């Protein structure tokens, strides 16, 4: 995936490109997300709005052969890529096309539900969190990540400025959705859905990206 223009310059569009290009950014936060729900061997886990399966793959490694991991997303192409890229080294991950507000799982089916940057895409945040609470066991755990405001994130701020200059209003509207749900909104929604002991904390990482001449173009294209 390297040519004379820099790494990732020929990365595919769509979900394949998303999986490749978002990995450097999401990887450290995936670990924090799963630490927050304190997974153990044998746990059952749902990756809600799983996209191409970053959190589901990492969770499978933690719960081991005795555990069970499911991933649900409303985008069929993302689920296709998630299935294709499942490493088959762990218990099988069941990836399912399903909207967050109507999940095909039994009540109290999971020890833990996680959601990595998916809350911004829910048509109805309250409905999705109520459904997440339904499938979480009474003593289970929920954790989600959302981005801090764009002006506190240098790389995303550079993306925003590039879109202002070159992308047009539709691209800017889609970009703004990345920051549509705040930690405070998510925490309030969880309380309303019936979760107790809710709290949020800020996690900051310095991330080393591939050379930007190729990476930045491929990442924006994939998004």
GROMACS .gro file of C-alpha atoms in nm:
model
  223
    1UNK     CA    1   0.000   0.000   0.000
    2UNK     CA    2   0.295   0.231  -0.056
    3UNK     CA    3   0.388   0.412  -0.372
    4UNK     CA    4   0.590   0.718  -0.463
    5UNK     CA    5   0.322   0.949  -0.324
    6UNK     CA    6   0.335   0.805   0.027
    7UNK     CA    7   0.168   0.529   0.231
    8UNK     CA    8  -0.203   0.468   0.186
    9UNK     CA    9  -0.224   0.678  -0.130
   10UNK     CA   10  -0.396   0.390  -0.306
   11UNK     CA   11  -0.619   0.286  -0.014
   12UNK     CA   12  -0.969   0.180  -0.122
   13UNK     CA   13  -1.276   0.394  -0.064
   14UNK     CA   14  -1.573   0.299   0.148
   15UNK     CA   15  -1.566   0.057   0.443
   16UNK     CA   16  -1.238  -0.107   0.337
   17UNK     CA   17  -1.070   0.231   0.332
   18UNK     CA   18  -1.235   0.327   0.660
   19UNK     CA   19  -1.098   0.015   0.828
   20UNK     CA   20  -0.747   0.081   0.698
   21UNK     CA   21  -0.731   0.456   0.748
   22UNK     CA   22  -0.906   0.482   1.085
   23UNK     CA   23  -0.697   0.213   1.251
   24UNK     CA   24  -0.410   0.446   1.357
   25UNK     CA   25  -0.655   0.689   1.517
   26UNK     CA   26  -0.896   0.445   1.681
   27UNK     CA   27  -0.654   0.181   1.811
   28UNK     CA   28  -0.550   0.348   2.139
   29UNK     CA   29  -0.906   0.447   2.219
   30UNK     CA   30  -1.029   0.092   2.158
   31UNK     CA   31  -0.811  -0.027   2.443
   32UNK     CA   32  -0.947   0.242   2.675
   33UNK     CA   33  -1.304   0.159   2.574
   34UNK     CA   34  -1.265  -0.208   2.659
   35UNK     CA   35  -1.079  -0.134   2.981
   36UNK     CA   36  -1.381   0.069   3.091
   37UNK     CA   37  -1.608  -0.238   3.083
   38UNK     CA   38  -1.351  -0.463   3.257
   39UNK     CA   39  -1.383  -0.767   3.031
   40UNK     CA   40  -1.296  -1.114   3.156
   41UNK     CA   41  -1.264  -1.456   2.986
   42UNK     CA   42  -1.609  -1.594   2.919
   43UNK     CA   43  -1.792  -1.259   2.902
   44UNK     CA   44  -2.056  -1.185   2.638
   45UNK     CA   45  -2.002  -0.854   2.457
   46UNK     CA   46  -2.192  -0.646   2.202
   47UNK     CA   47  -2.008  -0.396   1.982
   48UNK     CA   48  -2.291  -0.152   1.905
   49UNK     CA   49  -2.263   0.045   1.580
   50UNK     CA   50  -1.958  -0.171   1.520
   51UNK     CA   51  -1.867  -0.036   1.173
   52UNK     CA   52  -1.593  -0.267   1.046
   53UNK     CA   53  -1.539  -0.432   1.383
   54UNK     CA   54  -1.244  -0.264   1.557
   55UNK     CA   55  -1.382  -0.308   1.910
   56UNK     CA   56  -1.537  -0.648   1.840
   57UNK     CA   57  -1.204  -0.794   1.727
   58UNK     CA   58  -1.024  -0.657   2.031
   59UNK     CA   59  -1.299  -0.779   2.265
   60UNK     CA   60  -1.280  -1.130   2.124
   61UNK     CA   61  -0.914  -1.150   2.217
   62UNK     CA   62  -1.002  -1.058   2.576
   63UNK     CA   63  -1.302  -1.284   2.638
   64UNK     CA   64  -1.133  -1.587   2.485
   65UNK     CA   65  -1.278  -1.918   2.369
   66UNK     CA   66  -1.538  -1.928   2.646
   67UNK     CA   67  -1.673  -1.584   2.558
   68UNK     CA   68  -1.907  -1.458   2.289
   69UNK     CA   69  -1.886  -1.136   2.086
   70UNK     CA   70  -2.150  -0.983   1.862
   71UNK     CA   71  -2.132  -0.677   1.642
   72UNK     CA   72  -2.432  -0.483   1.508
   73UNK     CA   73  -2.438  -0.200   1.256
   74UNK     CA   74  -2.704  -0.059   1.026
   75UNK     CA   75  -2.463  -0.039   0.729
   76UNK     CA   76  -2.451  -0.366   0.534
   77UNK     CA   77  -2.123  -0.284   0.358
   78UNK     CA   78  -1.948  -0.220   0.690
   79UNK     CA   79  -2.076  -0.553   0.820
   80UNK     CA   80  -1.946  -0.724   0.507
   81UNK     CA   81  -1.598  -0.585   0.570
   82UNK     CA   82  -1.620  -0.675   0.940
   83UNK     CA   83  -1.694  -1.035   0.846
   84UNK     CA   84  -1.417  -1.044   0.587
   85UNK     CA   85  -1.158  -0.906   0.829
   86UNK     CA   86  -1.249  -1.116   1.130
   87UNK     CA   87  -0.916  -1.293   1.195
   88UNK     CA   88  -1.071  -1.633   1.284
   89UNK     CA   89  -0.825  -1.670   1.569
   90UNK     CA   90  -1.090  -1.627   1.835
   91UNK     CA   91  -1.442  -1.762   1.892
   92UNK     CA   92  -1.655  -1.663   1.597
   93UNK     CA   93  -1.782  -1.303   1.608
   94UNK     CA   94  -2.144  -1.276   1.499
   95UNK     CA   95  -2.176  -0.962   1.287
   96UNK     CA   96  -2.535  -0.858   1.215
   97UNK     CA   97  -2.697  -0.582   1.010
   98UNK     CA   98  -2.932  -0.415   1.257
   99UNK     CA   99  -3.030  -0.061   1.362
  100UNK     CA  100  -2.925   0.048   1.709
  101UNK     CA  101  -3.285   0.118   1.806
  102UNK     CA  102  -3.408  -0.233   1.721
  103UNK     CA  103  -3.151  -0.499   1.812
  104UNK     CA  104  -3.215  -0.869   1.737
  105UNK     CA  105  -3.096  -0.991   2.078
  106UNK     CA  106  -3.269  -1.124   2.387
  107UNK     CA  107  -3.319  -0.903   2.689
  108UNK     CA  108  -3.019  -0.911   2.927
  109UNK     CA  109  -2.809  -1.099   2.672
  110UNK     CA  110  -2.474  -0.927   2.729
  111UNK     CA  111  -2.233  -0.869   3.015
  112UNK     CA  112  -2.103  -0.560   2.838
  113UNK     CA  113  -2.206  -0.330   2.554
  114UNK     CA  114  -1.950  -0.100   2.393
  115UNK     CA  115  -1.988   0.167   2.128
  116UNK     CA  116  -1.685   0.328   1.963
  117UNK     CA  117  -1.772   0.659   1.798
  118UNK     CA  118  -2.112   0.527   1.689
  119UNK     CA  119  -2.347   0.738   1.900
  120UNK     CA  120  -2.316   1.030   1.655
  121UNK     CA  121  -2.485   0.817   1.386
  122UNK     CA  122  -2.794   0.712   1.581
  123UNK     CA  123  -3.116   0.858   1.434
  124UNK     CA  124  -3.247   0.867   1.792
  125UNK     CA  125  -2.991   0.866   2.073
  126UNK     CA  126  -3.245   0.795   2.348
  127UNK     CA  127  -3.401   0.505   2.158
  128UNK     CA  128  -3.060   0.350   2.092
  129UNK     CA  129  -2.949   0.378   2.454
  130UNK     CA  130  -3.279   0.237   2.579
  131UNK     CA  131  -3.230  -0.061   2.351
  132UNK     CA  132  -2.870  -0.099   2.468
  133UNK     CA  133  -2.994  -0.103   2.827
  134UNK     CA  134  -3.248  -0.371   2.739
  135UNK     CA  135  -2.984  -0.612   2.610
  136UNK     CA  136  -2.739  -0.541   2.895
  137UNK     CA  137  -2.764  -0.765   3.200
  138UNK     CA  138  -2.878  -0.593   3.523
  139UNK     CA  139  -2.524  -0.603   3.661
  140UNK     CA  140  -2.364  -0.542   3.321
  141UNK     CA  141  -2.155  -0.254   3.188
  142UNK     CA  142  -2.180  -0.002   2.905
  143UNK     CA  143  -1.903   0.219   2.767
  144UNK     CA  144  -1.885   0.447   2.466
  145UNK     CA  145  -1.642   0.696   2.316
  146UNK     CA  146  -1.725   1.029   2.153
  147UNK     CA  147  -1.486   1.293   2.026
  148UNK     CA  148  -1.400   1.613   2.210
  149UNK     CA  149  -1.477   1.940   2.026
  150UNK     CA  150  -1.293   1.975   1.698
  151UNK     CA  151  -1.097   2.282   1.803
  152UNK     CA  152  -0.910   2.070   2.058
  153UNK     CA  153  -0.791   1.814   1.803
  154UNK     CA  154  -0.523   1.937   1.562
  155UNK     CA  155  -0.566   1.672   1.294
  156UNK     CA  156  -0.945   1.698   1.280
  157UNK     CA  157  -0.921   2.076   1.283
  158UNK     CA  158  -0.691   2.058   0.979
  159UNK     CA  159  -0.946   1.833   0.807
  160UNK     CA  160  -1.219   2.085   0.880
  161UNK     CA  161  -1.015   2.372   0.736
  162UNK     CA  162  -0.939   2.171   0.422
  163UNK     CA  163  -1.309   2.098   0.375
  164UNK     CA  164  -1.396   2.465   0.424
  165UNK     CA  165  -1.163   2.548   0.137
  166UNK     CA  166  -1.216   2.254  -0.097
  167UNK     CA  167  -1.502   2.033   0.019
  168UNK     CA  168  -1.822   2.231  -0.011
  169UNK     CA  169  -2.121   2.256   0.225
  170UNK     CA  170  -2.233   1.893   0.197
  171UNK     CA  171  -1.890   1.763   0.297
  172UNK     CA  172  -1.882   2.005   0.590
  173UNK     CA  173  -2.224   1.893   0.710
  174UNK     CA  174  -2.115   1.530   0.703
  175UNK     CA  175  -1.793   1.617   0.882
  176UNK     CA  176  -1.985   1.803   1.154
  177UNK     CA  177  -2.174   1.484   1.238
  178UNK     CA  178  -1.849   1.344   1.377
  179UNK     CA  179  -1.891   1.578   1.674
  180UNK     CA  180  -2.270   1.573   1.698
  181UNK     CA  181  -2.291   1.398   2.039
  182UNK     CA  182  -2.103   1.523   2.344
  183UNK     CA  183  -1.993   1.324   2.647
  184UNK     CA  184  -2.244   1.516   2.859
  185UNK     CA  185  -2.531   1.431   2.623
  186UNK     CA  186  -2.430   1.066   2.618
  187UNK     CA  187  -2.406   1.046   2.997
  188UNK     CA  188  -2.747   1.208   3.040
  189UNK     CA  189  -2.894   0.969   2.784
  190UNK     CA  190  -2.755   0.668   2.968
  191UNK     CA  191  -2.913   0.782   3.291
  192UNK     CA  192  -3.243   0.828   3.113
  193UNK     CA  193  -3.215   0.476   2.970
  194UNK     CA  194  -3.181   0.331   3.321
  195UNK     CA  195  -2.806   0.286   3.363
  196UNK     CA  196  -2.675   0.372   3.710
  197UNK     CA  197  -2.333   0.488   3.825
  198UNK     CA  198  -2.279   0.680   3.503
  199UNK     CA  199  -1.976   0.902   3.457
  200UNK     CA  200  -1.750   1.030   3.182
  201UNK     CA  201  -1.383   1.112   3.165
  202UNK     CA  202  -1.153   1.263   2.907
  203UNK     CA  203  -0.883   1.048   2.748
  204UNK     CA  204  -0.606   1.210   2.543
  205UNK     CA  205  -0.345   1.043   2.323
  206UNK     CA  206  -0.074   1.171   2.099
  207UNK     CA  207  -0.107   0.965   1.780
  208UNK     CA  208   0.164   0.913   1.521
  209UNK     CA  209   0.002   0.912   1.178
  210UNK     CA  210   0.148   0.777   0.853
  211UNK     CA  211   0.303   1.040   0.618
  212UNK     CA  212   0.027   1.289   0.556
  213UNK     CA  213   0.080   1.336   0.182
  214UNK     CA  214  -0.084   1.000   0.125
  215UNK     CA  215  -0.272   0.939   0.449
  216UNK     CA  216  -0.476   1.260   0.470
  217UNK     CA  217  -0.620   1.219   0.120
  218UNK     CA  218  -0.699   0.851   0.170
  219UNK     CA  219  -0.861   0.913   0.509
  220UNK     CA  220  -1.088   1.190   0.382
  221UNK     CA  221  -1.182   0.981   0.081
  222UNK     CA  222  -1.273   0.685   0.302
  223UNK     CA  223  -1.487   0.907   0.523
   0.00000   0.00000   0.00000
